[in-house]
Coordinates of N, CA and C in Angstrom, one line a residue:
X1 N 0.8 -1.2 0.0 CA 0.0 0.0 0.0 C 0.9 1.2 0.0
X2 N 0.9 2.1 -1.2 CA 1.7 2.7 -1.2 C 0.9 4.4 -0.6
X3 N 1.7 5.3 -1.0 CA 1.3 6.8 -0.5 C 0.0 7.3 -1.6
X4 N 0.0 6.7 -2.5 CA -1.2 6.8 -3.5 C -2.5 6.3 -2.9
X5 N -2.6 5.5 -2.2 CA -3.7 4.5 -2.0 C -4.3 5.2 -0.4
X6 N -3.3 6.0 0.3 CA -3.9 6.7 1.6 C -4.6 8.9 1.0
X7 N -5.7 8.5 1.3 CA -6.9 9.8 0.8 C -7.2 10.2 2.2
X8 N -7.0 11.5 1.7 CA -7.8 12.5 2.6 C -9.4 12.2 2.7
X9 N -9.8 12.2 3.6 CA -11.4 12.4 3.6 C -11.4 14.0 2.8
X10 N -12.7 13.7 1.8 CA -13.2 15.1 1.4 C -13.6 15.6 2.4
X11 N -13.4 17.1 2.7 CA -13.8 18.1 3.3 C -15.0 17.8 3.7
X12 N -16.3 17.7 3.0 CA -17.7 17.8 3.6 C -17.6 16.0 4.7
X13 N -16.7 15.6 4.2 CA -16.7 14.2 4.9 C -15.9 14.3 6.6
X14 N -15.1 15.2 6.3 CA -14.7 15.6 7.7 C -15.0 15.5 9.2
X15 N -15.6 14.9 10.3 CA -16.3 15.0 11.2 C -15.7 16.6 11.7
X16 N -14.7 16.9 12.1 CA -15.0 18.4 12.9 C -15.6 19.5 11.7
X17 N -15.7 19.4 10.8 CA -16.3 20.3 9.5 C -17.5 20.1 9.5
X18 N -18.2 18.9 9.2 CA -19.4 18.5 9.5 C -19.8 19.3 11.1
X19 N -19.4 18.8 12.1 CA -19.9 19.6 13.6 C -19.7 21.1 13.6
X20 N -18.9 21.9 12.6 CA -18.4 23.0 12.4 C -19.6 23.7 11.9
X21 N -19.9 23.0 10.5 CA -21.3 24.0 9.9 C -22.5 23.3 10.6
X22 N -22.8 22.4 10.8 CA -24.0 22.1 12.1 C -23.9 22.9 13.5
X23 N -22.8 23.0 13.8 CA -22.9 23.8 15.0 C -22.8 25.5 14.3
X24 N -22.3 26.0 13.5 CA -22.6 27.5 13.0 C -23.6 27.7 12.9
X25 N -25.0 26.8 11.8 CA -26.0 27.0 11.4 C -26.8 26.9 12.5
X26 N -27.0 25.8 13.3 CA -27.8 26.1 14.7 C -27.7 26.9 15.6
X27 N -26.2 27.6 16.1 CA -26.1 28.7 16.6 C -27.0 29.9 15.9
X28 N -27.0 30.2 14.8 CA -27.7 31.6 14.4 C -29.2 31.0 14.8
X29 N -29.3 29.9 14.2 CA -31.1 29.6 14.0 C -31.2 29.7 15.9
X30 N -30.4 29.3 16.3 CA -30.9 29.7 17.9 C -30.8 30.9 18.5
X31 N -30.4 31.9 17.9 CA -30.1 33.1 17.8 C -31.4 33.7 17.3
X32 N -32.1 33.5 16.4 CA -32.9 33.7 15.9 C -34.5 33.5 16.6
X33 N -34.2 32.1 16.9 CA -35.2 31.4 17.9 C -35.4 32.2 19.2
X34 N -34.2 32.5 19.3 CA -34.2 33.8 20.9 C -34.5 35.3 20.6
X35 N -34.7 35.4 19.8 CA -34.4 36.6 19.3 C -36.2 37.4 19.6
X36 N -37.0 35.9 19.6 CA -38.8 36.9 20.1 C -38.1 37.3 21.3
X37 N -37.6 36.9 22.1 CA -37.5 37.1 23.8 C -36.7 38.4 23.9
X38 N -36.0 38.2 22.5 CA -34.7 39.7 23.4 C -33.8 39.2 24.1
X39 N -33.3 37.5 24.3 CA -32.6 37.4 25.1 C -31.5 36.5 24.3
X40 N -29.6 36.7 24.8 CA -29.2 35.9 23.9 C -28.8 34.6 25.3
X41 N -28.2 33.6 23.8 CA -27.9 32.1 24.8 C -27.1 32.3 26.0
X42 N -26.7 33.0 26.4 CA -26.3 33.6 27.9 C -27.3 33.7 28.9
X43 N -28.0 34.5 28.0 CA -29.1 35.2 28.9 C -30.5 34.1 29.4
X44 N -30.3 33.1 28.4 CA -31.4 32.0 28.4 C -30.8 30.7 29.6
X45 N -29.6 30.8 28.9 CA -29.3 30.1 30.2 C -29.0 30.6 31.2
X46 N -28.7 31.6 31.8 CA -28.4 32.2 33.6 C -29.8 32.2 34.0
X47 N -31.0 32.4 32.9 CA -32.3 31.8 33.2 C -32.9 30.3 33.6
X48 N -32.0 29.6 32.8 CA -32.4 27.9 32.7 C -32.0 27.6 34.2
X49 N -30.9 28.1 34.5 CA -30.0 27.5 35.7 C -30.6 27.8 37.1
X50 N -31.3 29.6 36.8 CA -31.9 29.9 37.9 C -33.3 29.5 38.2
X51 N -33.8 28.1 36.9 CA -35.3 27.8 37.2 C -35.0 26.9 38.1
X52 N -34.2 26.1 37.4 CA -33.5 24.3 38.1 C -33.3 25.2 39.5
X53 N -32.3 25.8 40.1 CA -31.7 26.0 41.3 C -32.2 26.7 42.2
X54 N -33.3 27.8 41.5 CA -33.9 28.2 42.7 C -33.0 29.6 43.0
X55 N -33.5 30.2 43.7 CA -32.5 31.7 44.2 C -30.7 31.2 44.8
X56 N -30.0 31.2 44.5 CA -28.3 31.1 44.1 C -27.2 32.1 44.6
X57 N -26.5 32.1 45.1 CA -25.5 32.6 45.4 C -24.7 33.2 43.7
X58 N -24.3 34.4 43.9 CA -23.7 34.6 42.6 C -22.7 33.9 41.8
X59 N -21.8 33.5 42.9 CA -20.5 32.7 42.6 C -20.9 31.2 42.3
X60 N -22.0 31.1 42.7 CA -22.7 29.6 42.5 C -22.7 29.8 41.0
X61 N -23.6 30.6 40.6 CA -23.9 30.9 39.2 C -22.8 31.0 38.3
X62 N -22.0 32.2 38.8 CA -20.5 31.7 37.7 C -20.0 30.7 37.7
X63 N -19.8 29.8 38.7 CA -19.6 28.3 38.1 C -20.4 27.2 37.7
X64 N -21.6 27.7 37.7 CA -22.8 27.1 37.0 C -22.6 27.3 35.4
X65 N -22.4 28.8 35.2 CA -22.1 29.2 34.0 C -20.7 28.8 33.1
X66 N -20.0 29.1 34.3 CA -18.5 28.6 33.3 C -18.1 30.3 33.0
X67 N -18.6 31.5 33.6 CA -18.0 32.4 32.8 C -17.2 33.2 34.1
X68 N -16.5 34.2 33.3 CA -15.7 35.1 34.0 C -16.6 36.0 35.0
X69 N -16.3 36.5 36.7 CA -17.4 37.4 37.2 C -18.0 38.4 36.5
X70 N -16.9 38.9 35.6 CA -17.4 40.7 34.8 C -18.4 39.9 33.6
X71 N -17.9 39.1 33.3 CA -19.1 38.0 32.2 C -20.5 38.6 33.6
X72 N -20.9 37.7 34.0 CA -22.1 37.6 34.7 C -22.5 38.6 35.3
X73 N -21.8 39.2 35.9 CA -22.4 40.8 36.0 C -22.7 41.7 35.0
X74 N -22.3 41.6 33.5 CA -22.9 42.2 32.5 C -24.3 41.3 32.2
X75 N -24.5 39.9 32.3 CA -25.6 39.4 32.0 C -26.7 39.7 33.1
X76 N -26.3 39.8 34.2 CA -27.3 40.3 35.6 C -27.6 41.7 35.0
X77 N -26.6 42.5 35.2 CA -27.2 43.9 35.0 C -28.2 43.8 33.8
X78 N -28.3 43.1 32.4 CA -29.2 43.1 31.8 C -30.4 42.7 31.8
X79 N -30.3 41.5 33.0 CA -31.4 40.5 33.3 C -32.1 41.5 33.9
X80 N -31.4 42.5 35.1 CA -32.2 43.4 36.0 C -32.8 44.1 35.2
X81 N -32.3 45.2 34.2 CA -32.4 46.3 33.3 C -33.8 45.7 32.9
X82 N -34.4 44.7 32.9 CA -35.1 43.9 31.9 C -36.3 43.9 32.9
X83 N -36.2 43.4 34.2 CA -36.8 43.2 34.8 C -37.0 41.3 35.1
X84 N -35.7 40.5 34.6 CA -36.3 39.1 34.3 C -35.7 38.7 35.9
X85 N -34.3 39.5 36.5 CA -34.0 38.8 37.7 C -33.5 40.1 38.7
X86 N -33.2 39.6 40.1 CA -33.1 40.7 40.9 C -32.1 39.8 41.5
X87 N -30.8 41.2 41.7 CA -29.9 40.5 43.0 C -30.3 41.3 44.4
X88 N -30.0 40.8 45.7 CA -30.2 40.8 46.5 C -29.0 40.9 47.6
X89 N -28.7 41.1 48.6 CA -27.9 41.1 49.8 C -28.3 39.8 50.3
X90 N -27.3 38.7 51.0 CA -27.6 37.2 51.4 C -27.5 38.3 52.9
X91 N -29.0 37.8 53.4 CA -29.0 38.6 55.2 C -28.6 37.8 56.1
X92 N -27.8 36.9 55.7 CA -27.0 35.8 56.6 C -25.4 36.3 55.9
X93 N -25.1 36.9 55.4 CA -23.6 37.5 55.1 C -23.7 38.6 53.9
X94 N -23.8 39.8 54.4 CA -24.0 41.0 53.5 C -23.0 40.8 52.4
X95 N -21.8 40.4 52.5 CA -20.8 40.4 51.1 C -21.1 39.3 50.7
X96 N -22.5 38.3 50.5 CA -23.0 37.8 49.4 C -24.4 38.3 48.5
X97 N -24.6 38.1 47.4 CA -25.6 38.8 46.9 C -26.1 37.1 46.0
X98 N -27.7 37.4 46.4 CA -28.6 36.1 46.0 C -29.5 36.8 44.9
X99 N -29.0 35.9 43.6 CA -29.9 35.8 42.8 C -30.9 35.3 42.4
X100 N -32.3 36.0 42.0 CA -33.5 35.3 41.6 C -34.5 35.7 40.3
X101 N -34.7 34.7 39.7 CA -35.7 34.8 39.1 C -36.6 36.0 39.1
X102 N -37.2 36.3 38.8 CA -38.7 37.3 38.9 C -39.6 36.6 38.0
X103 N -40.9 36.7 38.3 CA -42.1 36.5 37.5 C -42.1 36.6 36.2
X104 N -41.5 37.8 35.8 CA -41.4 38.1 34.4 C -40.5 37.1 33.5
X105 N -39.1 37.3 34.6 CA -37.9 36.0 34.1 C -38.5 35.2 33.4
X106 N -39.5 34.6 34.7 CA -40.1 33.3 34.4 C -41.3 33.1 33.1
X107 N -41.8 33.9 33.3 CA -42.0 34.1 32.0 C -41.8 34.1 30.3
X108 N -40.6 35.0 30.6 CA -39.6 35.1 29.3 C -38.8 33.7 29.0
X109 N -38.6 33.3 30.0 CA -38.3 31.6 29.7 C -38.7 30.7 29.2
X110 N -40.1 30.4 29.3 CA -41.2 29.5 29.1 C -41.2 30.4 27.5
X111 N -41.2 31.7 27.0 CA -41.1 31.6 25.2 C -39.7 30.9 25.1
X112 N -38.7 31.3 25.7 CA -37.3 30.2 25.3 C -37.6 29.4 25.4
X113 N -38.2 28.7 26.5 CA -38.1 26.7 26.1 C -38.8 26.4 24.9
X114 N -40.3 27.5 24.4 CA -41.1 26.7 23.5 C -40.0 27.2 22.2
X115 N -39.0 28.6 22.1 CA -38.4 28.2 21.0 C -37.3 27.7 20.8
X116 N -37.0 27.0 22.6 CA -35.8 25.7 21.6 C -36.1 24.8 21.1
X117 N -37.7 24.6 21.9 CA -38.3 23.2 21.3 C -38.7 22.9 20.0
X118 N -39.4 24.2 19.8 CA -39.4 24.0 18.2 C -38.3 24.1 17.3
X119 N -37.1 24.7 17.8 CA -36.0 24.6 16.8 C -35.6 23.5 17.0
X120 N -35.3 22.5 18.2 CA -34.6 21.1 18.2 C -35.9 20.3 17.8
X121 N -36.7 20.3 17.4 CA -37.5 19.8 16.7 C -37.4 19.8 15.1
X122 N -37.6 20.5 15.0 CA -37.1 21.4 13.4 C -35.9 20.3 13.2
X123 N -34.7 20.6 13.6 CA -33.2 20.8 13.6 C -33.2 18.7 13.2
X124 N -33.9 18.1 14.3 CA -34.2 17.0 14.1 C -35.1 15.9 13.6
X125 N -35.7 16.6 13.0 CA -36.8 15.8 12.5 C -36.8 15.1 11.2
X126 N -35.6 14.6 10.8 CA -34.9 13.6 9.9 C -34.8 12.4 11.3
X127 N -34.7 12.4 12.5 CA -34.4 11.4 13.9 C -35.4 10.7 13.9
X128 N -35.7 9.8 15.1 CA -36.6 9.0 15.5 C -35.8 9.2 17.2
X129 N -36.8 9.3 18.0 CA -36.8 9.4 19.3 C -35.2 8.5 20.1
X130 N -34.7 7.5 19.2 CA -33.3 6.6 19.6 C -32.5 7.2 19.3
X131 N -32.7 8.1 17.6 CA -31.3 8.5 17.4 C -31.3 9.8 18.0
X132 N -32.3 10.5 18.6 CA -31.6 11.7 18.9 C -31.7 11.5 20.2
X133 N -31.7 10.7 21.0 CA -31.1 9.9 22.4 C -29.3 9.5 22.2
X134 N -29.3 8.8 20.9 CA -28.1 8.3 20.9 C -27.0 9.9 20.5
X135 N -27.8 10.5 19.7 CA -27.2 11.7 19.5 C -26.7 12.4 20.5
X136 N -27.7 12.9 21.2 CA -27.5 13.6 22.4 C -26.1 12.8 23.6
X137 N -26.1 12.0 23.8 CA -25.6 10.8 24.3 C -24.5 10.9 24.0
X138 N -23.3 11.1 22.4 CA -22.6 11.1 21.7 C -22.0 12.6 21.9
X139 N -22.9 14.1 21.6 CA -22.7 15.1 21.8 C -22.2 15.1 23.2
X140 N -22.8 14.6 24.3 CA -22.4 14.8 25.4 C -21.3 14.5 26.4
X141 N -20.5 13.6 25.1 CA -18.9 13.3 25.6 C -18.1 13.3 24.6
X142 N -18.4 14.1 23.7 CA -17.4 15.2 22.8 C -16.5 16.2 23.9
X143 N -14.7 16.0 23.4 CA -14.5 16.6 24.5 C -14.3 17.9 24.4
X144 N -14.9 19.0 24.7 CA -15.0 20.4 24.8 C -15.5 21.1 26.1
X145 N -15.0 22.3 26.6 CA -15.1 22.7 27.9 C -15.8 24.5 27.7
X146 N -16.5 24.5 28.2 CA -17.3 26.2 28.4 C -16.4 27.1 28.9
X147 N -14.6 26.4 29.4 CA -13.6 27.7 29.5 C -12.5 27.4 28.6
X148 N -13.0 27.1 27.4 CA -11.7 27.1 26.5 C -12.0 28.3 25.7
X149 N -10.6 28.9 25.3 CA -10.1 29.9 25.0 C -11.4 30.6 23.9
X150 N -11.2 29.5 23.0 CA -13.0 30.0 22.2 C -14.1 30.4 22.3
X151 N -14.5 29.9 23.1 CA -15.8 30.0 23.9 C -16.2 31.3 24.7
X152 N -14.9 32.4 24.8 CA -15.1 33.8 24.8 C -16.5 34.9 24.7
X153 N -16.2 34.2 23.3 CA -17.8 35.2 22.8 C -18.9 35.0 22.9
X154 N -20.3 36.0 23.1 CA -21.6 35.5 23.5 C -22.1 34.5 22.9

């Protein structure tokens, strides 16, 4: 077997090219998807995390999130600006501040869930209930981390 007989995979054949323009194209279309709310995928999730967890310590939250503090204080200050969450003084230790939800938040979430649903719906509906189990399943120990150098941007 010589150097003639070993081929490049074509480009579209690629698996990180393939996950490249699947993951670009679903980024915007979820961009898009967010876009009735006014809120971006930051903003949806410091939402998601605050439904699951309930009112949170801030520092809880940045490592919930994976982001930098000045990260999440620009996403708070918007969430406040907004009216979706409120920080608070922890009255068991004044130099902690507890974040919550608001009614409204909660609100504005419940349009996010219905339009991720419809977009991972959309996004999947070439699947059957196994494969996008097995999918998900597969995506979920791809190894990538929420503080690598990339992952910077909103």
């Amino acid at each position: 077997m010589g150097a003639e007989d070993i081929r490049a995979p074509r480009a579209a054949d690629r698996l990180g090219m393939l996950l490249a323009r699947h993951g670009t194209v679903t980024n915007v279309r979820m961009r898009q998807a967010l876009g009735v709310t006014g809120l971006t995928p930051r903003h949806a999730v410091a939402l998601m995390n605050l439904q699951e967890s309930g009112p949170m310590g801030q520092q809880a939250l940045i490592e919930a999130l994976a982001v930098d503090p000045s990260v999440l204080v620009a996403i708070l200050n918007d969430l406040e600006r907004d009216g979706l969450a409120e920080r608070r003084r922890d009255p068991a230790d004044r130099r902690r501040h507890i974040v919550e939800m608001t009614g409204a938040g909660a609100d504005a979430l419940t349009k996010v869930q219905e339009a991720l649903t419809a977009l991972e719906r959309e996004l999947c509906s070439g699947l059957d209930e196994e494969e996008i189990a097995q999918l998900h399943g597969l995506l979920s120990r791809i190894n990538t981390s929420a503080d690598d150098p990339a992952c910077t941007e909103d």
